[in-house]
Coordinates of N, CA, C and O in Angstrom, one line a residue:
M6 N -17.2 5.8 -87.4 CA -15.9 5.4 -86.9 C -15.4 6.4 -85.8 O -15.0 5.9 -84.8
V7 N -15.6 7.7 -86.0 CA -15.2 8.7 -85.0 C -16.0 8.5 -83.7 O -15.5 8.6 -82.6
T8 N -17.3 8.2 -83.9 CA -18.2 8.0 -82.8 C -17.8 6.8 -81.9 O -17.8 6.9 -80.7
S9 N -17.4 5.7 -82.6 CA -17.1 4.5 -81.9 C -15.7 4.7 -81.1 O -15.6 4.2 -80.0
I10 N -14.8 5.5 -81.7 CA -13.6 5.8 -81.0 C -13.9 6.7 -79.8 O -13.3 6.4 -78.7
R11 N -14.8 7.6 -79.9 CA -15.1 8.5 -78.8 C -15.8 7.7 -77.7 O -15.5 7.9 -76.5
V12 N -16.6 6.7 -78.0 CA -17.3 5.9 -77.0 C -16.2 5.0 -76.3 O -16.2 4.9 -75.1
I13 N -15.3 4.4 -77.0 CA -14.3 3.6 -76.4 C -13.4 4.4 -75.5 O -13.1 4.0 -74.4
V14 N -13.0 5.6 -75.9 CA -12.1 6.4 -75.1 C -12.9 6.9 -73.9 O -12.3 6.9 -72.8
G15 N -14.2 7.1 -74.0 CA -15.0 7.5 -72.9 C -15.1 6.4 -71.9 O -15.1 6.6 -70.6
I16 N -15.3 5.2 -72.3 CA -15.4 4.0 -71.4 C -14.1 3.8 -70.7 O -14.1 3.6 -69.5
I17 N -13.0 3.9 -71.4 CA -11.7 3.8 -70.8 C -11.5 4.9 -69.7 O -11.0 4.6 -68.6
G18 N -11.8 6.1 -70.1 CA -11.7 7.2 -69.1 C -12.5 7.0 -67.9 O -12.1 7.3 -66.8
S19 N -13.8 6.5 -68.1 CA -14.6 6.3 -66.9 C -14.1 5.2 -66.0 O -14.1 5.3 -64.8
A20 N -13.5 4.1 -66.6 CA -12.9 3.0 -65.9 C -11.7 3.5 -65.1 O -11.6 3.2 -63.9
V21 N -10.9 4.3 -65.7 CA -9.7 4.8 -65.0 C -10.1 5.7 -63.8 O -9.6 5.7 -62.7
C22 N -11.2 6.6 -64.0 CA -11.6 7.4 -62.9 C -12.2 6.6 -61.8 O -11.9 6.9 -60.6
V23 N -12.9 5.6 -62.1 CA -13.4 4.7 -61.0 C -12.3 4.1 -60.2 O -12.3 4.0 -59.0
L24 N -11.2 3.6 -61.0 CA -10.1 3.1 -60.3 C -9.3 4.1 -59.4 O -8.9 3.8 -58.3
L25 N -9.3 5.3 -59.9 CA -8.7 6.4 -59.1 C -9.5 6.6 -57.8 O -8.9 6.9 -56.7
Y26 N -10.8 6.6 -57.9 CA -11.6 6.7 -56.7 C -11.4 5.6 -55.7 O -11.5 5.7 -54.5
A27 N -11.1 4.4 -56.3 CA -10.9 3.2 -55.4 C -9.5 3.0 -54.8 O -9.3 2.2 -54.0
V28 N -8.6 3.8 -55.2 CA -7.2 3.7 -54.7 C -7.1 3.7 -53.2 O -6.3 2.9 -52.7
P29 N -7.8 4.5 -52.5 CA -7.6 4.5 -51.0 C -8.1 3.3 -50.3 O -8.1 3.2 -49.0
I30 N -8.7 2.3 -51.0 CA -9.2 1.1 -50.3 C -8.1 0.5 -49.4 O -8.4 0.0 -48.3
L31 N -6.9 0.4 -49.9 CA -5.8 -0.3 -49.1 C -5.5 0.5 -47.8 O -5.3 0.0 -46.8
T32 N -5.6 1.9 -47.9 CA -5.4 2.7 -46.8 C -6.5 2.4 -45.7 O -6.2 2.3 -44.5
F33 N -7.7 2.3 -46.2 CA -8.8 2.1 -45.3 C -8.9 0.7 -44.7 O -9.4 0.5 -43.6
K34 N -8.3 -0.3 -45.4 CA -8.2 -1.6 -44.9 C -7.2 -1.5 -43.7 O -7.5 -2.2 -42.7
R35 N -6.2 -0.8 -43.9 CA -5.2 -0.6 -42.8 C -5.8 0.1 -41.6 O -5.6 -0.3 -40.4
I36 N -6.6 1.2 -41.8 CA -7.3 1.9 -40.7 C -8.2 1.0 -40.0 O -8.2 1.0 -38.8
I37 N -8.9 0.2 -40.7 CA -9.9 -0.8 -40.0 C -9.1 -1.8 -39.2 O -9.5 -2.1 -38.1
K38 N -8.0 -2.3 -39.8 CA -7.2 -3.4 -39.1 C -6.6 -2.8 -37.9 O -6.6 -3.5 -36.8
E39 N -6.1 -1.6 -37.9 CA -5.5 -1.0 -36.7 C -6.5 -0.3 -35.8 O -6.1 0.1 -34.7
A40 N -7.7 -0.1 -36.3 CA -8.8 0.6 -35.5 C -8.4 2.0 -35.1 O -8.7 2.4 -34.1
S41 N -7.6 2.6 -36.0 CA -7.1 4.0 -35.7 C -6.8 4.6 -37.0 O -6.2 4.0 -37.9
V42 N -7.1 6.0 -37.1 CA -6.7 6.7 -38.3 C -5.2 7.1 -38.3 O -4.7 7.5 -39.3
G43 N -4.6 7.0 -37.1 CA -3.2 7.3 -37.0 C -2.9 8.7 -37.4 O -3.6 9.7 -37.0
E44 N -1.9 8.9 -38.3 CA -1.6 10.3 -38.7 C -2.2 10.6 -40.1 O -1.8 11.6 -40.7
F45 N -3.1 9.8 -40.6 CA -3.8 10.0 -41.9 C -4.6 11.3 -41.8 O -5.3 11.5 -40.8
S46 N -4.7 12.0 -42.9 CA -5.5 13.2 -42.9 C -6.7 12.9 -43.8 O -6.6 12.1 -44.8
C47 N -7.9 13.5 -43.5 CA -9.1 13.2 -44.3 C -9.3 14.3 -45.3 O -10.2 14.1 -46.2
I48 N -8.4 15.3 -45.4 CA -8.6 16.4 -46.4 C -8.6 15.9 -47.8 O -9.5 16.3 -48.6
P49 N -7.7 14.9 -48.2 CA -7.8 14.5 -49.6 C -9.2 13.8 -50.0 O -9.7 14.0 -51.1
Y50 N -9.7 13.1 -49.0 CA -11.0 12.4 -49.3 C -12.2 13.4 -49.3 O -13.1 13.3 -50.1
I51 N -12.1 14.5 -48.5 CA -13.1 15.5 -48.5 C -13.1 16.3 -49.8 O -14.1 16.6 -50.4
L52 N -11.9 16.6 -50.2 CA -11.7 17.4 -51.5 C -12.1 16.5 -52.7 O -12.6 17.0 -53.7
T53 N -11.8 15.2 -52.6 CA -12.3 14.3 -53.7 C -13.8 14.3 -53.7 O -14.4 14.2 -54.8
L54 N -14.4 14.2 -52.6 CA -15.9 14.2 -52.5 C -16.4 15.5 -53.2 O -17.4 15.5 -54.0
F55 N -15.8 16.6 -52.8 CA -16.2 17.9 -53.4 C -16.1 17.9 -54.9 O -16.9 18.4 -55.6
S56 N -15.0 17.4 -55.4 CA -14.7 17.3 -56.9 C -15.8 16.4 -57.5 O -16.3 16.8 -58.6
A57 N -16.0 15.3 -56.9 CA -17.0 14.4 -57.5 C -18.4 15.0 -57.5 O -19.1 14.8 -58.5
L58 N -18.8 15.7 -56.5 CA -20.1 16.3 -56.4 C -20.2 17.4 -57.5 O -21.2 17.6 -58.1
T59 N -19.1 18.2 -57.6 CA -19.1 19.3 -58.6 C -19.2 18.8 -60.0 O -20.0 19.3 -60.8
W60 N -18.4 17.8 -60.3 CA -18.4 17.3 -61.7 C -19.7 16.5 -62.0 O -20.2 16.5 -63.1
G61 N -20.3 15.9 -60.9 CA -21.6 15.2 -61.1 C -22.6 16.2 -61.4 O -23.5 16.0 -62.3
W62 N -22.6 17.4 -60.7 CA -23.6 18.4 -61.0 C -23.4 18.9 -62.5 O -24.3 19.2 -63.2
Y63 N -22.1 19.1 -62.9 CA -21.8 19.5 -64.3 C -22.5 18.6 -65.3 O -22.9 19.0 -66.3
G64 N -22.5 17.3 -65.0 CA -23.1 16.3 -66.0 C -24.6 16.3 -66.0 O -25.1 15.7 -66.9
F65 N -25.3 16.8 -65.0 CA -26.7 16.8 -65.0 C -27.3 17.7 -66.1 O -26.7 18.7 -66.5
P66 N -28.5 17.4 -66.6 CA -29.1 18.2 -67.7 C -29.4 19.7 -67.3 O -29.5 20.5 -68.3
V67 N -29.4 20.0 -66.1 CA -29.6 21.4 -65.7 C -28.4 22.2 -66.2 O -28.5 23.4 -66.7
V68 N -27.2 21.7 -66.2 CA -26.0 22.4 -66.6 C -25.6 22.0 -68.0 O -25.4 22.9 -68.8
S69 N -25.5 20.7 -68.3 CA -25.2 20.3 -69.6 C -26.4 20.2 -70.5 O -27.6 20.3 -70.0
Y70 N -26.2 20.1 -71.8 CA -27.4 19.9 -72.7 C -27.9 18.5 -72.6 O -27.2 17.6 -73.1
G71 N -29.1 18.3 -72.0 CA -29.6 17.0 -71.9 C -28.7 16.1 -71.1 O -28.1 16.5 -70.2
W72 N -28.6 14.9 -71.6 CA -27.7 13.9 -70.9 C -26.5 13.6 -71.7 O -26.0 12.5 -71.8
E73 N -25.9 14.7 -72.3 CA -24.7 14.5 -73.1 C -23.5 14.1 -72.2 O -22.5 13.5 -72.7
N74 N -23.6 14.3 -70.9 CA -22.5 13.9 -70.0 C -23.0 12.9 -69.0 O -22.6 12.9 -67.8
L75 N -23.8 12.0 -69.5 CA -24.3 10.9 -68.6 C -23.2 10.1 -68.0 O -23.2 9.8 -66.8
S76 N -22.2 9.7 -68.8 CA -21.1 8.9 -68.2 C -20.3 9.7 -67.1 O -19.9 9.0 -66.2
L77 N -20.2 11.0 -67.3 CA -19.5 11.8 -66.3 C -20.3 11.7 -65.0 O -19.8 11.5 -63.9
S78 N -21.6 11.9 -65.1 CA -22.5 11.9 -63.9 C -22.4 10.5 -63.2 O -22.4 10.4 -62.0
G79 N -22.5 9.4 -64.0 CA -22.4 8.1 -63.5 C -21.1 7.8 -62.8 O -21.1 7.2 -61.7
T80 N -20.0 8.2 -63.4 CA -18.7 8.0 -62.8 C -18.6 8.8 -61.5 O -18.1 8.3 -60.5
C81 N -19.1 10.0 -61.5 CA -19.0 10.8 -60.3 C -19.9 10.3 -59.2 O -19.6 10.4 -58.0
C82 N -21.0 9.7 -59.5 CA -21.9 9.0 -58.5 C -21.1 7.9 -57.8 O -21.2 7.7 -56.6
V83 N -20.4 7.1 -58.6 CA -19.6 6.1 -58.0 C -18.5 6.7 -57.1 O -18.3 6.2 -56.0
G84 N -17.9 7.8 -57.5 CA -16.9 8.5 -56.7 C -17.5 9.0 -55.4 O -16.9 8.9 -54.4
V85 N -18.7 9.5 -55.5 CA -19.3 10.0 -54.3 C -19.6 8.9 -53.3 O -19.3 9.0 -52.1
L86 N -20.0 7.8 -53.8 CA -20.2 6.6 -52.9 C -18.9 6.1 -52.2 O -18.9 5.9 -51.0
F87 N -17.9 6.1 -53.0 CA -16.6 5.7 -52.5 C -16.1 6.7 -51.4 O -15.7 6.3 -50.3
E88 N -16.2 8.0 -51.7 CA -15.7 9.0 -50.8 C -16.6 9.1 -49.5 O -16.0 9.3 -48.4
I89 N -17.9 8.9 -49.6 CA -18.7 8.9 -48.4 C -18.4 7.7 -47.6 O -18.3 7.8 -46.3
S90 N -18.1 6.6 -48.2 CA -17.7 5.4 -47.5 C -16.3 5.6 -46.7 O -16.2 5.3 -45.5
F91 N -15.4 6.2 -47.4 CA -14.1 6.5 -46.8 C -14.2 7.5 -45.7 O -13.6 7.3 -44.6
I92 N -14.9 8.5 -45.9 CA -15.1 9.5 -44.8 C -15.8 9.0 -43.6 O -15.5 9.2 -42.5
S93 N -16.8 8.1 -43.9 CA -17.5 7.4 -42.8 C -16.6 6.5 -42.0 O -16.7 6.5 -40.7
I94 N -15.8 5.8 -42.6 CA -14.8 4.9 -41.9 C -13.8 5.8 -41.2 O -13.5 5.5 -40.0
Y95 N -13.4 6.8 -41.8 CA -12.5 7.7 -41.1 C -13.1 8.3 -39.8 O -12.5 8.3 -38.8
M96 N -14.4 8.7 -39.9 CA -15.1 9.3 -38.8 C -15.2 8.2 -37.7 O -15.2 8.6 -36.5
W97 N -15.5 7.0 -38.0 CA -15.7 5.9 -37.1 C -14.4 5.7 -36.2 O -14.6 5.5 -35.0
F98 N -13.3 5.8 -36.8 CA -12.0 5.5 -36.1 C -11.2 6.7 -35.7 O -10.2 6.6 -35.1
A99 N -11.7 7.9 -36.0 CA -11.0 9.1 -35.6 C -11.2 9.5 -34.2 O -12.3 9.3 -33.6
P100 N -10.2 10.2 -33.6 CA -10.5 10.8 -32.3 C -11.5 12.0 -32.4 O -11.7 12.5 -33.5
R101 N -12.0 12.4 -31.3 CA -13.0 13.4 -31.2 C -12.6 14.7 -31.9 O -13.4 15.3 -32.6
E102 N -11.3 15.2 -31.8 CA -10.9 16.4 -32.4 C -10.9 16.3 -33.9 O -11.3 17.3 -34.6
K103 N -10.5 15.2 -34.4 CA -10.5 15.0 -35.9 C -11.9 14.9 -36.4 O -12.2 15.3 -37.5
K104 N -12.8 14.3 -35.6 CA -14.2 14.2 -36.1 C -14.8 15.5 -36.2 O -15.5 15.8 -37.2
K105 N -14.5 16.4 -35.3 CA -15.1 17.8 -35.4 C -14.6 18.5 -36.6 O -15.3 19.2 -37.3
F106 N -13.3 18.3 -36.9 CA -12.7 18.9 -38.1 C -13.3 18.4 -39.4 O -13.6 19.2 -40.3
V107 N -13.5 17.1 -39.4 CA -14.1 16.5 -40.6 C -15.6 17.0 -40.8 O -16.0 17.3 -41.9
V108 N -16.3 17.0 -39.7 CA -17.7 17.5 -39.8 C -17.7 19.0 -40.3 O -18.5 19.4 -41.2
L109 N -16.8 19.8 -39.8 CA -16.7 21.2 -40.2 C -16.4 21.3 -41.7 O -17.0 22.1 -42.5
M110 N -15.4 20.5 -42.2 CA -14.9 20.6 -43.6 C -16.0 20.1 -44.5 O -16.3 20.7 -45.6
V111 N -16.7 19.0 -44.2 CA -17.7 18.4 -45.0 C -18.9 19.4 -45.1 O -19.5 19.7 -46.1
S112 N -19.2 20.0 -43.9 CA -20.3 21.0 -43.9 C -19.9 22.2 -44.8 O -20.8 22.7 -45.6
L113 N -18.7 22.6 -44.8 CA -18.2 23.7 -45.6 C -18.3 23.4 -47.1 O -18.8 24.2 -47.9
I114 N -17.9 22.2 -47.5 CA -17.9 21.9 -48.9 C -19.4 21.7 -49.4 O -19.7 22.1 -50.5
L115 N -20.2 21.2 -48.5 CA -21.7 21.1 -48.9 C -22.3 22.4 -49.0 O -23.1 22.7 -49.9
A116 N -21.9 23.4 -48.2 CA -22.5 24.7 -48.3 C -22.0 25.4 -49.6 O -22.8 26.0 -50.3
I117 N -20.7 25.2 -49.9 CA -20.2 25.8 -51.2 C -20.9 25.1 -52.3 O -21.3 25.8 -53.3
L118 N -21.1 23.8 -52.3 CA -21.8 23.1 -53.4 C -23.2 23.7 -53.5 O -23.7 23.9 -54.7
C119 N -23.9 23.9 -52.4 CA -25.3 24.4 -52.5 C -25.3 25.8 -53.1 O -26.2 26.1 -53.9
M120 N -24.3 26.6 -52.9 CA -24.2 27.9 -53.5 C -23.9 27.8 -55.0 O -24.5 28.5 -55.8
V121 N -23.0 26.9 -55.4 CA -22.8 26.6 -56.8 C -24.0 26.2 -57.5 O -24.4 26.6 -58.6
V122 N -24.8 25.2 -56.9 CA -26.0 24.7 -57.5 C -27.0 25.9 -57.6 O -27.7 26.0 -58.7
S123 N -27.2 26.7 -56.6 CA -28.1 27.8 -56.6 C -27.7 28.8 -57.7 O -28.6 29.2 -58.5
F124 N -26.5 29.2 -57.7 CA -26.1 30.2 -58.7 C -26.2 29.7 -60.1 O -26.8 30.4 -61.0
S125 N -25.8 28.4 -60.3 CA -25.9 27.9 -61.7 C -27.3 27.7 -62.1 O -27.6 27.7 -63.3
S126 N -28.2 27.4 -61.2 CA -29.6 27.2 -61.5 C -30.4 28.4 -61.7 O -31.3 28.5 -62.6
F127 N -30.2 29.4 -60.9 CA -31.0 30.6 -60.9 C -30.4 31.9 -61.5 O -31.2 32.8 -61.9
I128 N -29.1 32.0 -61.5 CA -28.5 33.2 -62.0 C -28.2 33.1 -63.5 O -28.4 34.0 -64.2
F129 N -27.6 32.0 -63.9 CA -27.2 31.8 -65.3 C -28.3 31.1 -66.0 O -28.8 30.1 -65.6
H130 N -28.7 31.8 -67.1 CA -29.9 31.3 -67.8 C -29.6 30.5 -69.1 O -30.6 30.0 -69.8
T131 N -28.4 30.3 -69.5 CA -28.1 29.5 -70.6 C -27.2 28.4 -70.2 O -26.4 28.5 -69.3
H132 N -27.3 27.3 -71.0 CA -26.4 26.1 -70.7 C -25.0 26.5 -70.8 O -24.1 26.0 -70.1
H133 N -24.6 27.3 -71.8 CA -23.2 27.7 -72.0 C -22.7 28.4 -70.8 O -21.6 28.0 -70.3
M134 N -23.4 29.3 -70.2 CA -22.9 30.0 -69.1 C -22.8 29.1 -67.8 O -21.9 29.2 -67.0
R135 N -23.8 28.2 -67.7 CA -23.8 27.3 -66.6 C -22.6 26.4 -66.7 O -21.9 26.1 -65.7
K136 N -22.4 25.8 -67.9 CA -21.2 24.9 -68.1 C -19.9 25.7 -67.8 O -19.0 25.1 -67.2
L137 N -19.8 26.9 -68.2 CA -18.6 27.7 -68.0 C -18.4 27.9 -66.5 O -17.3 27.7 -66.0
F138 N -19.4 28.3 -65.8 CA -19.3 28.5 -64.4 C -19.0 27.3 -63.6 O -18.0 27.2 -62.8
V139 N -19.8 26.2 -63.8 CA -19.6 25.0 -63.0 C -18.3 24.3 -63.4 O -17.6 23.7 -62.6
G140 N -18.0 24.3 -64.7 CA -16.7 23.7 -65.2 C -15.5 24.4 -64.6 O -14.5 23.8 -64.3
S141 N -15.6 25.8 -64.5 CA -14.4 26.5 -63.9 C -14.3 26.1 -62.4 O -13.1 25.9 -62.0
I142 N -15.4 26.0 -61.7 CA -15.3 25.5 -60.3 C -14.8 24.1 -60.3 O -14.0 23.7 -59.4
G143 N -15.2 23.3 -61.2 CA -14.8 21.9 -61.3 C -13.3 21.8 -61.5 O -12.6 20.9 -60.9
I144 N -12.7 22.6 -62.3 CA -11.3 22.6 -62.5 C -10.5 22.9 -61.2 O -9.6 22.3 -60.9
V145 N -11.0 23.9 -60.5 CA -10.4 24.3 -59.2 C -10.5 23.1 -58.2 O -9.5 22.8 -57.5
T146 N -11.7 22.5 -58.2 CA -11.8 21.4 -57.2 C -10.9 20.2 -57.6 O -10.4 19.5 -56.8
S147 N -10.8 20.0 -58.9 CA -9.9 18.9 -59.4 C -8.4 19.2 -59.0 O -7.7 18.3 -58.6
M148 N -8.0 20.4 -59.2 CA -6.7 20.8 -58.9 C -6.4 20.6 -57.4 O -5.4 20.2 -56.9
S149 N -7.4 21.0 -56.6 CA -7.3 20.9 -55.1 C -7.3 19.4 -54.7 O -6.5 19.0 -53.8
M150 N -8.1 18.6 -55.4 CA -8.1 17.2 -55.1 C -6.8 16.5 -55.4 O -6.3 15.7 -54.5
Y151 N -6.2 16.8 -56.5 CA -4.9 16.2 -56.9 C -3.7 16.8 -56.1 O -2.7 16.1 -56.0
S152 N -3.9 18.0 -55.6 CA -2.8 18.5 -54.8 C -2.9 18.3 -53.3 O -1.9 18.5 -52.6
A153 N -4.0 17.8 -52.9 CA -4.2 17.5 -51.4 C -3.2 16.5 -50.8 O -2.8 16.8 -49.7
P154 N -2.9 15.5 -51.5 CA -1.9 14.5 -50.9 C -0.5 15.2 -50.7 O 0.3 14.7 -49.9
L155 N -0.3 16.3 -51.4 CA 1.0 17.0 -51.1 C 1.1 17.6 -49.7 O 2.2 17.8 -49.2
V156 N -0.1 17.8 -49.1 CA -0.1 18.2 -47.7 C 0.7 17.3 -46.8 O 1.5 17.7 -46.0
A157 N 0.5 16.0 -47.0 CA 1.2 15.0 -46.2 C 2.7 15.0 -46.5 O 3.5 14.9 -45.6
V158 N 3.0 15.2 -47.8 CA 4.4 15.2 -48.1 C 5.1 16.4 -47.5 O 6.2 16.3 -46.9
V159 N 4.5 17.5 -47.6 CA 5.1 18.8 -47.0 C 5.2 18.7 -45.5 O 6.2 19.0 -44.9
S160 N 4.1 18.1 -44.9 CA 4.2 18.0 -43.4 C 5.3 17.0 -43.0 O 5.9 17.3 -41.9
M161 N 5.5 16.0 -43.7 CA 6.6 15.0 -43.4 C 7.9 15.7 -43.6 O 8.8 15.5 -42.8
Y162 N 8.1 16.5 -44.6 CA 9.3 17.2 -44.9 C 9.7 18.2 -43.7 O 10.8 18.2 -43.3
Y163 N 8.7 18.9 -43.2 CA 9.0 19.9 -42.2 C 9.1 19.2 -40.8 O 9.6 19.9 -39.9
Q164 N 8.7 18.0 -40.6 CA 8.9 17.3 -39.4 C 10.3 16.8 -39.2 O 10.7 16.5 -38.1
L165 N 11.0 16.6 -40.3 CA 12.4 16.0 -40.2 C 13.3 17.0 -39.6 O 13.5 18.0 -39.3

């Protein structure tokens, strides 16, 4: 009974996460229609990519015990695909200055992710320590991902 409830809640959680990753589709339909990124920032999508990559790594057997977090890894893989698509569309329609910024930011998060993967693989020798290390970084990336849209709100406030 408890196992079936856990599975049902896990499926619902994964579905909600996939829907959260898909939310920017309407924004990107508008970007494609207007053929311009306008005043949109790519920071929320880059931070979401970083969060999905971090939590995806958390779900792999190197960090977790076996495939206990397979659904987490699968959900994050879908999130990575969405975010790479969004960032690619953004890059296609962005002016040159914004493209440089996006490339710099994506390079930075990939470098940080490589450091996290290296540290968790070679420095920490138990699954418990790996999960603690990667999970702590995952919490920080999730907080940054969900607070990133506030950048737009704050910038609109100070423009008034």
